[in-house]
Amino acid sequence: MTPQPTAPDAPSSPFPADFLWGAATAAYQIEGAVAEDGRTPSIWDTFSHTPGKVLAGDTGDVADDHYHRYAEDVALMKELALQTYRFSIAWPRITPDVTADALGPVNEAGVDFYSRLVDELLAAGITPAVTLYHWDLPQALEDAGGWTARSTAERFAEYAAVVAERLGDRITTFITLNEPWCSAYLGYGSGVHAPGRTDPAATLAAVHHLNLAHGLAASAIRAVRPDAAIGLTLNLAWVRPASDSAADAAAAQRIDGLQNRVFLDPVLTGTYPDDVLEATASVTDWSFVRDGDLALIHTPLDVLGINYYSPTLVRAYDGVGEREEADGHGDSAASPWPACEDIEFPAQPGPYTDMGWSIDPRGLTELLLRMHREHPGLDLMVTENGAAFPDAVGPDGQVTDDDRIAYLRDHVAAVGDAIAAGAPVRGYFVWSLLDNFEWGYGYSKRFGIVHVDYATQQRTPKASARWYAGTIRTHAAS
Ligand code: FCB
């Protein structure tokens, strides 16, 4: 038999035909309009208005003014060929009068904004993927204990059901929480995020109530919309020990437990890891975990969202000299890590992004393959990946962000490697569509593939946006 010649244009892309390419944002980072149409304050309004908490005193009061410009922004997404868009819903717009005891009435004007956004997306042929909680807890709930209180998880499930009822006819993917690690460890541990508390025991109570919130919300959404795909987005860490010493290996295991397994295990296996419970016994007895909670948390997960930016390097701290704390999670006298005084985070090799985060795409492949190995059959999505660089609009009106193109190209290739090795990765979302309010760093860090001039609100697609549109059109990074 004569061998068939390979067609010169045979597709070599590892990305399956139904792979979805998108971009992600979050409500408080882009919307603005914080006091409009009945919205009440969230913990990020309070935090950003507290002097000294956010760089340069920046707040999300106006942000990208997306609340008013959503139609223009969807048109931009269409121009960039986006197939899917991950955005978050601001809970204080949906039930602004929520208290620890009751959800309160639904604010129709708040629902209407998201309803119009979803319609606009669908008309543009873009599939919406909704995150129900991207850190903007109603302030009234924080005043009643925030995520350290069980009632917050209960009210969250009720709010999730409202969103599923009102929007679930047009939205099929609901991601309950974004990065509960950050909500708990940065919000209640190091205090660099809202609500700015620094209490290790509160951190772990928050972990559990966030897990519970996920489980309760997943069931509540399914009760209303049995066909909805339920997701959870975690910022999983690719944790590496600084050496092959037993002490460094144990340090890496502890951080892996506190960042990855304390969220993965309850959701996917219905247990808390024994080593995490033991390592944190000096901080809490975990008595906030009630009988039956783990069964509520261990509810089927349709898709695991992974946010990846940078690797994590850990070393056992010998108590001599200054403890290195280059974990990339901001500056605070309080550590985000409960019961980890004997662990340090050494500086990592460059190159770095503008956040000072080490660039290493291997971590993304490793994480995807680990999830595939440890939880076979679980669909995966990269729900955030991207980089801040100090972009500027040039005299020609262009933003030439070759560094971001290189970052994205290498990370997309890393996803392709994982797919080629068998990982069921269903989509990839660039963080972020627009430059926006980068939490404690305010407007000083630009993650967008679209530049935003905050004085005029003018949007300028960067070179990376055009590169990404090309990647989407050809289904392969070039
Ligand atoms: C993630 C957040 C997202 C954004 C990026 C840079 O941790 O989910 O809102 O701030 O980091």
GROMACS .gro file of C-alpha atoms and ligand atoms in nm:
model
  489
    1MET     CA    1   0.000   0.000   0.000
    2THR     CA    2   0.122   0.344  -0.082
    3PRO     CA    3   0.141   0.555   0.233
    4GLN     CA    4  -0.087   0.857   0.221
    5PRO     CA    5   0.110   1.181   0.219
    6THR     CA    6   0.033   1.406   0.515
    7ALA     CA    7  -0.153   1.713   0.404
    8PRO     CA    8   0.072   2.015   0.459
    9ASP     CA    9  -0.212   2.196   0.632
   10ALA     CA   10  -0.317   1.902   0.852
   11PRO     CA   11  -0.436   2.046   1.183
   12SER     CA   12  -0.172   2.003   1.452
   13SER     CA   13  -0.359   2.192   1.725
   14PRO     CA   14  -0.417   1.990   2.041
   15PHE     CA   15  -0.730   2.196   2.115
   16PRO     CA   16  -1.051   2.004   2.046
   17ALA     CA   17  -1.307   2.160   1.811
   18ASP     CA   18  -1.544   2.246   2.097
   19PHE     CA   19  -1.274   2.406   2.315
   20LEU     CA   20  -1.394   2.749   2.431
   21TRP     CA   21  -1.178   3.061   2.425
   22GLY     CA   22  -1.279   3.350   2.645
   23ALA     CA   23  -1.187   3.633   2.877
   24ALA     CA   24  -1.276   3.695   3.241
   25THR     CA   25  -1.362   3.991   3.463
   26ALA     CA   26  -1.516   4.049   3.806
   27ALA     CA   27  -1.795   4.283   3.910
   28TYR     CA   28  -1.616   4.509   4.159
   29GLN     CA   29  -1.311   4.537   3.933
   30ILE     CA   30  -1.498   4.677   3.633
   31GLU     CA   31  -1.856   4.786   3.702
   32GLY     CA   32  -1.842   5.111   3.900
   33ALA     CA   33  -2.194   5.251   3.968
   34VAL     CA   34  -2.158   5.136   4.326
   35ALA     CA   35  -2.453   5.331   4.458
   36GLU     CA   36  -2.683   5.294   4.159
   37ASP     CA   37  -3.011   5.110   4.114
   38GLY     CA   38  -3.031   4.997   4.474
   39ARG     CA   39  -2.686   4.841   4.519
   40THR     CA   40  -2.566   4.852   4.879
   41PRO     CA   41  -2.202   4.844   4.996
   42SER     CA   42  -1.988   4.533   4.980
   43ILE     CA   43  -1.681   4.464   5.190
   44TRP     CA   44  -1.467   4.597   4.904
   45ASP     CA   45  -1.643   4.935   4.912
   46THR     CA   46  -1.572   4.961   5.283
   47PHE     CA   47  -1.216   4.835   5.250
   48SER     CA   48  -1.117   5.052   4.953
   49HIS     CA   49  -1.259   5.359   5.127
   50THR     CA   50  -1.051   5.287   5.438
   51PRO     CA   51  -0.733   5.496   5.417
   52GLY     CA   52  -0.416   5.294   5.367
   53LYS     CA   53  -0.580   4.974   5.246
   54VAL     CA   54  -0.554   5.022   4.867
   55LEU     CA   55  -0.262   5.177   4.685
   56ALA     CA   56  -0.310   5.548   4.613
   57GLY     CA   57  -0.651   5.537   4.781
   58ASP     CA   58  -0.807   5.390   4.466
   59THR     CA   59  -1.162   5.255   4.487
   60GLY     CA   60  -1.403   5.071   4.256
   61ASP     CA   61  -1.649   5.363   4.260
   62VAL     CA   62  -1.612   5.418   3.886
   63ALA     CA   63  -1.367   5.147   3.775
   64ASP     CA   64  -1.424   5.079   3.402
   65ASP     CA   65  -1.777   5.217   3.417
   66HIS     CA   66  -1.882   4.886   3.267
   67TYR     CA   67  -2.224   4.914   3.431
   68HIS     CA   68  -2.304   5.187   3.180
   69ARG     CA   69  -2.080   5.070   2.896
   70TYR     CA   70  -2.160   4.699   2.892
   71ALA     CA   71  -2.302   4.711   2.538
   72GLU     CA   72  -1.985   4.874   2.404
   73ASP     CA   73  -1.779   4.615   2.592
   74VAL     CA   74  -1.975   4.325   2.448
   75ALA     CA   75  -1.928   4.471   2.099
   76LEU     CA   76  -1.555   4.476   2.168
   77MET     CA   77  -1.565   4.111   2.278
   78LYS     CA   78  -1.737   4.023   1.954
   79GLU     CA   79  -1.471   4.208   1.756
   80LEU     CA   80  -1.208   4.006   1.941
   81ALA     CA   81  -1.384   3.681   1.846
   82LEU     CA   82  -1.441   3.575   2.208
   83GLN     CA   83  -1.653   3.262   2.229
   84THR     CA   84  -1.726   3.286   2.601
   85TYR     CA   85  -1.714   3.553   2.871
   86ARG     CA   86  -1.675   3.487   3.242
   87PHE     CA   87  -1.810   3.769   3.459
   88SER     CA   88  -1.925   3.786   3.818
   89ILE     CA   89  -2.249   3.901   3.971
   90ALA     CA   90  -2.240   4.152   4.253
   91TRP     CA   91  -2.447   4.000   4.533
   92PRO     CA   92  -2.526   4.349   4.678
   93ARG     CA   93  -2.708   4.434   4.355
   94ILE     CA   94  -2.932   4.126   4.371
   95THR     CA   95  -3.040   4.124   4.737
   96PRO     CA   96  -2.915   4.456   4.879
   97ASP     CA   97  -3.093   4.420   5.213
   98VAL     CA   98  -2.963   4.075   5.305
   99THR     CA   99  -2.896   4.014   5.675
  100ALA     CA  100  -2.758   3.715   5.862
  101ASP     CA  101  -3.117   3.599   5.919
  102ALA     CA  102  -3.288   3.665   5.588
  103LEU     CA  103  -3.205   3.715   5.222
  104GLY     CA  104  -3.443   4.007   5.187
  105PRO     CA  105  -3.628   4.109   4.870
  106VAL     CA  106  -3.485   4.071   4.522
  107ASN     CA  107  -3.379   4.401   4.365
  108GLU     CA  108  -3.527   4.391   4.017
  109ALA     CA  109  -3.305   4.672   3.887
  110GLY     CA  110  -2.997   4.471   3.984
  111VAL     CA  111  -3.124   4.156   3.818
  112ASP     CA  112  -3.215   4.359   3.513
  113PHE     CA  113  -2.859   4.479   3.458
  114TYR     CA  114  -2.727   4.123   3.438
  115SER     CA  115  -3.024   4.015   3.232
  116ARG     CA  116  -2.947   4.283   2.974
  117LEU     CA  117  -2.578   4.189   2.978
  118VAL     CA  118  -2.661   3.822   2.918
  119ASP     CA  119  -2.898   3.909   2.633
  120GLU     CA  120  -2.633   4.128   2.475
  121LEU     CA  121  -2.377   3.847   2.499
  122LEU     CA  122  -2.611   3.590   2.349
  123ALA     CA  123  -2.703   3.826   2.066
  124ALA     CA  124  -2.329   3.857   1.996
  125GLY     CA  125  -2.289   3.478   1.994
  126ILE     CA  126  -2.087   3.475   2.317
  127THR     CA  127  -2.160   3.213   2.583
  128PRO     CA  128  -2.189   3.360   2.933
  129ALA     CA  129  -2.020   3.186   3.226
  130VAL     CA  130  -2.122   3.335   3.559
  131THR     CA  131  -1.930   3.354   3.884
  132LEU     CA  132  -2.164   3.407   4.177
  133TYR     CA  133  -1.905   3.530   4.424
  134HIS     CA  134  -1.591   3.718   4.329
  135TRP     CA  135  -1.519   3.866   4.672
  136ASP     CA  136  -1.782   4.140   4.707
  137LEU     CA  137  -1.968   4.018   5.016
  138PRO     CA  138  -2.256   4.243   5.127
  139GLN     CA  139  -2.117   4.453   5.412
  140ALA     CA  140  -2.416   4.372   5.634
  141LEU     CA  141  -2.312   4.006   5.630
  142GLU     CA  142  -1.955   4.091   5.725
  143ASP     CA  143  -2.091   4.294   6.015
  144ALA     CA  144  -2.255   3.970   6.133
  145GLY     CA  145  -1.930   3.770   6.109
  146GLY     CA  146  -1.874   3.739   5.736
  147TRP     CA  147  -1.734   3.406   5.623
  148THR     CA  148  -1.659   3.307   5.982
  149ALA     CA  149  -2.037   3.274   6.028
  150ARG     CA  150  -2.234   2.976   5.905
  151SER     CA  151  -2.532   3.197   5.818
  152THR     CA  152  -2.328   3.359   5.538
  153ALA     CA  153  -2.307   3.022   5.361
  154GLU     CA  154  -2.682   2.969   5.405
  155ARG     CA  155  -2.772   3.312   5.266
  156PHE     CA  156  -2.528   3.257   4.977
  157ALA     CA  157  -2.716   2.945   4.869
  158GLU     CA  158  -3.044   3.139   4.872
  159TYR     CA  159  -2.890   3.416   4.663
  160ALA     CA  160  -2.753   3.155   4.420
  161ALA     CA  161  -3.103   3.011   4.378
  162VAL     CA  162  -3.239   3.359   4.294
  163VAL     CA  163  -2.977   3.405   4.022
  164ALA     CA  164  -3.043   3.057   3.885
  165GLU     CA  165  -3.416   3.129   3.873
  166ARG     CA  166  -3.382   3.468   3.706
  167LEU     CA  167  -3.096   3.403   3.465
  168GLY     CA  168  -3.071   3.025   3.444
  169ASP     CA  169  -3.289   3.009   3.133
  170ARG     CA  170  -2.998   3.170   2.945
  171ILE     CA  171  -2.691   3.075   3.148
  172THR     CA  172  -2.575   2.717   3.163
  173THR     CA  173  -2.250   2.745   3.361
  174PHE     CA  174  -2.253   2.869   3.719
  175ILE     CA  175  -1.926   2.901   3.905
  176THR     CA  176  -2.008   2.933   4.272
  177LEU     CA  177  -1.692   3.088   4.417
  178ASN     CA  178  -1.382   3.250   4.278
  179GLU     CA  179  -1.062   3.160   4.465
  180PRO     CA  180  -1.197   3.094   4.814
  181TRP     CA  181  -0.831   3.073   4.920
  182CYS     CA  182  -0.804   3.450   4.868
  183SER     CA  183  -1.135   3.522   5.042
  184ALA     CA  184  -1.022   3.330   5.350
  185TYR     CA  185  -0.643   3.373   5.371
  186LEU     CA  186  -0.607   3.727   5.237
  187GLY     CA  187  -0.938   3.852   5.378
  188TYR     CA  188  -0.916   3.703   5.728
  189GLY     CA  189  -0.546   3.602   5.760
  190SER     CA  190  -0.308   3.864   5.622
  191GLY     CA  191  -0.576   4.131   5.587
  192VAL     CA  192  -0.450   4.260   5.250
  193HIS     CA  193  -0.797   4.198   5.107
  194ALA     CA  194  -1.138   4.292   5.241
  195PRO     CA  195  -1.255   4.266   5.512
  196GLY     CA  196  -0.894   4.311   5.630
  197ARG     CA  197  -0.898   4.086   5.935
  198THR     CA  198  -0.585   3.914   6.069
  199ASP     CA  199  -0.694   3.612   6.266
  200PRO     CA  200  -0.566   3.260   6.182
  201ALA     CA  201  -0.861   3.082   6.346
  202ALA     CA  202  -1.107   3.303   6.156
  203THR     CA  203  -0.919   3.215   5.836
  204LEU     CA  204  -0.991   2.845   5.878
  205ALA     CA  205  -1.351   2.903   5.983
  206ALA     CA  206  -1.386   3.104   5.662
  207VAL     CA  207  -1.237   2.815   5.462
  208HIS     CA  208  -1.502   2.581   5.592
  209HIS     CA  209  -1.793   2.816   5.545
  210LEU     CA  210  -1.680   2.893   5.191
  211ASN     CA  211  -1.668   2.521   5.117
  212LEU     CA  212  -2.012   2.486   5.272
  213ALA     CA  213  -2.137   2.783   5.068
  214HIS     CA  214  -2.021   2.609   4.752
  215GLY     CA  215  -2.196   2.284   4.842
  216LEU     CA  216  -2.522   2.446   4.950
  217ALA     CA  217  -2.528   2.673   4.646
  218ALA     CA  218  -2.455   2.386   4.405
  219SER     CA  219  -2.758   2.197   4.538
  220ALA     CA  220  -2.974   2.509   4.542
  221ILE     CA  221  -2.891   2.586   4.177
  222ARG     CA  222  -2.957   2.226   4.073
  223ALA     CA  223  -3.295   2.231   4.249
  224VAL     CA  224  -3.397   2.519   4.023
  225ARG     CA  225  -3.199   2.431   3.710
  226PRO     CA  226  -3.125   2.059   3.702
  227ASP     CA  227  -2.928   2.089   3.378
  228ALA     CA  228  -2.694   2.367   3.490
  229ALA     CA  229  -2.322   2.292   3.490
  230ILE     CA  230  -2.182   2.372   3.836
  231GLY     CA  231  -1.825   2.486   3.870
  232LEU     CA  232  -1.586   2.602   4.138
  233THR     CA  233  -1.280   2.812   4.063
  234LEU     CA  234  -0.969   2.756   4.272
  235ASN     CA  235  -0.631   2.926   4.253
  236LEU     CA  236  -0.446   2.598   4.281
  237ALA     CA  237  -0.077   2.626   4.353
  238TRP     CA  238   0.198   2.433   4.181
  239VAL     CA  239   0.398   2.394   4.500
  240ARG     CA  240   0.764   2.302   4.479
  241PRO     CA  241   1.010   2.243   4.764
  242ALA     CA  242   1.327   2.454   4.747
  243SER     CA  243   1.546   2.144   4.786
  244ASP     CA  244   1.508   1.769   4.812
  245SER     CA  245   1.554   1.775   5.190
  246ALA     CA  246   1.287   1.602   5.399
  247ALA     CA  247   1.215   1.931   5.580
  248ASP     CA  248   1.147   2.117   5.254
  249ALA     CA  249   0.931   1.832   5.128
  250ALA     CA  250   0.723   1.852   5.449
  251ALA     CA  251   0.691   2.230   5.409
  252ALA     CA  252   0.569   2.184   5.051
  253GLN     CA  253   0.320   1.922   5.167
  254ARG     CA  254   0.180   2.160   5.432
  255ILE     CA  255   0.135   2.443   5.182
  256ASP     CA  256  -0.019   2.204   4.930
  257GLY     CA  257  -0.268   2.103   5.199
  258LEU     CA  258  -0.355   2.459   5.295
  259GLN     CA  259  -0.383   2.594   4.943
  260ASN     CA  260  -0.504   2.300   4.734
  261ARG     CA  261  -0.635   2.001   4.928
  262VAL     CA  262  -0.832   2.190   5.195
  263PHE     CA  263  -1.064   2.295   4.909
  264LEU     CA  264  -1.032   2.001   4.668
  265ASP     CA  265  -1.077   1.718   4.916
  266PRO     CA  266  -1.406   1.819   5.078
  267VAL     CA  267  -1.564   1.901   4.741
  268LEU     CA  268  -1.431   1.602   4.548
  269THR     CA  269  -1.399   1.335   4.818
  270GLY     CA  270  -1.605   1.456   5.115
  271THR     CA  271  -1.315   1.473   5.361
  272TYR     CA  272  -1.076   1.725   5.510
  273PRO     CA  273  -0.714   1.613   5.478
  274ASP     CA  274  -0.585   1.467   5.808
  275ASP     CA  275  -0.248   1.636   5.771
  276VAL     CA  276  -0.416   1.978   5.743
  277LEU     CA  277  -0.629   1.916   6.052
  278GLU     CA  278  -0.321   1.806   6.246
  279ALA     CA  279  -0.097   2.090   6.125
  280THR     CA  280  -0.356   2.352   6.226
  281ALA     CA  281  -0.461   2.197   6.558
  282SER     CA  282  -0.279   2.473   6.749
  283VAL     CA  283  -0.498   2.732   6.575
  284THR     CA  284  -0.842   2.572   6.578
  285ASP     CA  285  -1.017   2.248   6.669
  286TRP     CA  286  -1.232   2.274   6.353
  287SER     CA  287  -1.546   2.245   6.566
  288PHE     CA  288  -1.725   2.469   6.316
  289VAL     CA  289  -1.749   2.158   6.094
  290ARG     CA  290  -2.086   2.010   6.188
  291ASP     CA  291  -2.205   1.655   6.133
  292GLY     CA  292  -2.331   1.624   5.779
  293ASP     CA  293  -2.143   1.928   5.643
  294LEU     CA  294  -1.897   1.722   5.442
  295ALA     CA  295  -2.179   1.536   5.271
  296LEU     CA  296  -2.334   1.872   5.177
  297ILE     CA  297  -2.003   1.995   5.037
  298HIS     CA  298  -1.935   1.672   4.847
  299THR     CA  299  -2.189   1.729   4.574
  300PRO     CA  300  -2.114   1.652   4.208
  301LEU     CA  301  -1.889   1.906   4.037
  302ASP     CA  302  -1.931   1.947   3.661
  303VAL     CA  303  -1.623   2.156   3.601
  304LEU     CA  304  -1.323   2.259   3.807
  305GLY     CA  305  -1.196   2.605   3.723
  306ILE     CA  306  -0.826   2.662   3.772
  307ASN     CA  307  -0.671   3.008   3.795
  308TYR     CA  308  -0.299   3.006   3.737
  309TYR     CA  309  -0.047   3.289   3.728
  310SER     CA  310   0.281   3.182   3.887
  311PRO     CA  311   0.451   2.893   4.071
  312THR     CA  312   0.495   2.860   4.449
  313LEU     CA  313   0.833   2.779   4.603
  314VAL     CA  314   0.859   2.682   4.970
  315ARG     CA  315   1.133   2.604   5.217
  316ALA     CA  316   1.148   2.501   5.581
  317TYR     CA  317   1.250   2.808   5.785
  318ASP     CA  318   1.538   2.741   6.022
  319GLY     CA  319   1.464   3.043   6.241
  320VAL     CA  320   1.793   3.210   6.146
  321GLY     CA  321   1.789   3.543   5.964
  322GLU     CA  322   1.483   3.706   5.818
  323ARG     CA  323   1.203   3.478   5.704
  324GLU     CA  324   1.148   3.516   5.331
  325GLU     CA  325   0.787   3.586   5.238
  326ALA     CA  326   0.792   3.617   4.860
  327ASP     CA  327   0.464   3.430   4.813
  328GLY     CA  328   0.333   3.702   4.583
  329HIS     CA  329   0.035   3.783   4.801
  330GLY     CA  330   0.113   4.138   4.911
  331ASP     CA  331   0.277   4.295   5.211
  332SER     CA  332   0.141   4.249   5.559
  333ALA     CA  333   0.283   4.206   5.906
  334ALA     CA  334   0.042   3.915   5.941
  335SER     CA  335   0.099   3.600   5.738
  336PRO     CA  336  -0.192   3.462   5.536
  337TRP     CA  337  -0.078   3.109   5.626
  338PRO     CA  338  -0.214   2.969   5.956
  339ALA     CA  339   0.032   2.759   6.155
  340CYS     CA  340   0.317   2.806   5.909
  341GLU     CA  341   0.568   3.010   6.112
  342ASP     CA  342   0.832   2.748   6.029
  343ILE     CA  343   0.788   2.783   5.652
  344GLU     CA  344   0.926   3.048   5.420
  345PHE     CA  345   0.873   3.147   5.059
  346PRO     CA  346   1.205   3.222   4.889
  347ALA     CA  347   1.224   3.465   4.599
  348GLN     CA  348   1.187   3.285   4.267
  349PRO     CA  349   1.387   3.324   3.947
  350GLY     CA  350   1.277   3.569   3.677
  351PRO     CA  351   1.147   3.672   3.438
  352TYR     CA  352   0.871   3.846   3.631
  353THR     CA  353   0.546   4.021   3.550
  354ASP     CA  354   0.470   4.368   3.683
  355MET     CA  355   0.325   4.198   3.994
  356GLY     CA  356   0.674   4.059   4.064
  357TRP     CA  357   0.537   3.711   3.992
  358SER     CA  358   0.777   3.461   3.841
  359ILE     CA  359   0.676   3.347   3.491
  360ASP     CA  360   0.673   2.969   3.458
  361PRO     CA  361   0.409   2.811   3.234
  362ARG     CA  362   0.515   2.458   3.332
  363GLY     CA  363   0.311   2.500   3.648
  364LEU     CA  364  -0.010   2.522   3.446
  365THR     CA  365   0.060   2.195   3.264
  366GLU     CA  366   0.156   2.029   3.592
  367LEU     CA  367  -0.161   2.139   3.769
  368LEU     CA  368  -0.390   2.027   3.487
  369LEU     CA  369  -0.217   1.690   3.467
  370ARG     CA  370  -0.230   1.646   3.844
  371MET     CA  371  -0.605   1.706   3.849
  372HIS     CA  372  -0.646   1.463   3.560
  373ARG     CA  373  -0.440   1.203   3.749
  374GLU     CA  374  -0.599   1.248   4.090
  375HIS     CA  375  -0.957   1.317   3.981
  376PRO     CA  376  -0.999   1.138   3.648
  377GLY     CA  377  -1.311   1.226   3.456
  378LEU     CA  378  -1.342   1.574   3.606
  379ASP     CA  379  -1.374   1.841   3.337
  380LEU     CA  380  -1.127   2.127   3.374
  381MET     CA  381  -1.124   2.489   3.260
  382VAL     CA  382  -0.855   2.750   3.295
  383THR     CA  383  -1.083   3.022   3.431
  384GLU     CA  384  -0.805   3.281   3.466
  385ASN     CA  385  -0.454   3.323   3.331
  386GLY     CA  386  -0.275   3.641   3.233
  387ALA     CA  387  -0.017   3.897   3.329
  388ALA     CA  388   0.025   4.258   3.435
  389PHE     CA  389   0.281   4.465   3.249
  390PRO     CA  390   0.336   4.842   3.258
  391ASP     CA  391   0.164   4.914   2.926
  392ALA     CA  392   0.137   5.254   2.772
  393VAL     CA  393  -0.041   5.386   2.466
  394GLY     CA  394   0.230   5.484   2.216
  395PRO     CA  395   0.236   5.801   2.004
  396ASP     CA  396   0.076   5.596   1.725
  397GLY     CA  397  -0.218   5.515   1.953
  398GLN     CA  398  -0.109   5.149   1.982
  399VAL     CA  399  -0.024   4.941   2.287
  400THR     CA  400   0.258   4.708   2.190
  401ASP     CA  401   0.252   4.453   2.470
  402ASP     CA  402   0.483   4.189   2.329
  403ASP     CA  403   0.564   4.072   2.683
  404ARG     CA  404   0.196   3.984   2.740
  405ILE     CA  405   0.174   3.810   2.402
  406ALA     CA  406   0.475   3.596   2.499
  407TYR     CA  407   0.322   3.517   2.838
  408LEU     CA  408  -0.015   3.419   2.688
  409ARG     CA  409   0.138   3.222   2.402
  410ASP     CA  410   0.352   3.016   2.639
  411HIS     CA  411   0.064   2.950   2.877
  412VAL     CA  412  -0.177   2.857   2.598
  413ALA     CA  413   0.090   2.616   2.475
  414ALA     CA  414   0.114   2.478   2.831
  415VAL     CA  415  -0.260   2.409   2.821
  416GLY     CA  416  -0.214   2.241   2.483
  417ASP     CA  417   0.057   2.019   2.634
  418ALA     CA  418  -0.180   1.910   2.910
  419ILE     CA  419  -0.455   1.833   2.658
  420ALA     CA  420  -0.212   1.638   2.441
  421ALA     CA  421  -0.125   1.433   2.750
  422GLY     CA  422  -0.492   1.354   2.808
  423ALA     CA  423  -0.622   1.624   3.047
  424PRO     CA  424  -0.989   1.709   2.972
  425VAL     CA  425  -0.949   2.088   2.951
  426ARG     CA  426  -1.264   2.245   2.805
  427GLY     CA  427  -1.175   2.613   2.787
  428TYR     CA  428  -0.935   2.897   2.858
  429PHE     CA  429  -1.014   3.249   2.985
  430VAL     CA  430  -0.762   3.531   2.967
  431TRP     CA  431  -0.746   3.751   3.273
  432SER     CA  432  -0.852   4.007   3.188
  433LEU     CA  433  -1.064   4.156   2.914
  434LEU     CA  434  -1.002   4.510   3.041
  435ASP     CA  435  -0.746   4.685   3.258
  436ASN     CA  436  -0.925   4.718   3.590
  437PHE     CA  437  -0.921   4.769   3.968
  438GLU     CA  438  -0.658   4.520   4.080
  439TRP     CA  439  -0.768   4.493   4.445
  440GLY     CA  440  -0.501   4.619   4.688
  441TYR     CA  441  -0.294   4.751   4.395
  442GLY     CA  442  -0.576   4.973   4.269
  443TYR     CA  443  -0.533   5.088   3.910
  444SER     CA  444  -0.154   5.056   3.916
  445LYS     CA  445  -0.148   4.709   3.757
  446ARG     CA  446  -0.274   4.651   3.407
  447PHE     CA  447  -0.388   4.296   3.326
  448GLY     CA  448  -0.617   4.373   3.031
  449ILE     CA  449  -0.582   4.273   2.669
  450VAL     CA  450  -0.774   4.597   2.622
  451HIS     CA  451  -0.620   4.917   2.759
  452VAL     CA  452  -0.846   5.150   2.956
  453ASP     CA  453  -0.774   5.521   2.990
  454TYR     CA  454  -0.935   5.584   3.328
  455ALA     CA  455  -0.974   5.958   3.267
  456THR     CA  456  -1.177   5.915   2.947
  457GLN     CA  457  -1.286   5.549   2.973
  458GLN     CA  458  -1.151   5.500   2.625
  459ARG     CA  459  -1.085   5.134   2.540
  460THR     CA  460  -0.787   5.050   2.315
  461PRO     CA  461  -0.731   4.686   2.222
  462LYS     CA  462  -0.366   4.604   2.284
  463ALA     CA  463  -0.153   4.403   2.042
  464SER     CA  464  -0.223   4.104   2.267
  465ALA     CA  465  -0.595   4.139   2.197
  466ARG     CA  466  -0.532   4.109   1.825
  467TRP     CA  467  -0.298   3.818   1.886
  468TYR     CA  468  -0.565   3.646   2.098
  469ALA     CA  469  -0.832   3.703   1.833
  470GLY     CA  470  -0.600   3.531   1.585
  471THR     CA  471  -0.548   3.242   1.824
  472ILE     CA  472  -0.922   3.200   1.861
  473ARG     CA  473  -0.983   3.215   1.486
  474THR     CA  474  -0.717   2.955   1.409
  475HIS     CA  475  -0.777   2.751   1.725
  476ALA     CA  476  -0.405   2.748   1.795
  477ALA     CA  477  -0.149   2.987   1.938
  478SER     CA  478   0.103   3.112   1.685
  479FCB     C1  479  -0.690   3.662   4.078
  479FCB     C2  480  -0.827   3.723   4.092
  479FCB     C3  481  -0.860   3.826   3.987
  479FCB     C4  482  -0.740   3.913   3.953
  479FCB     C5  483  -0.619   3.828   3.924
  479FCB     C6  484  -0.497   3.907   3.887
  479FCB     O1  485  -0.648   3.616   4.201
  479FCB     O2  486  -0.926   3.623   4.087
  479FCB     O3  487  -0.969   3.901   4.032
  479FCB     O4  488  -0.719   4.004   4.052
  479FCB     O5  489  -0.590   3.748   4.036
   0.00000   0.00000   0.00000
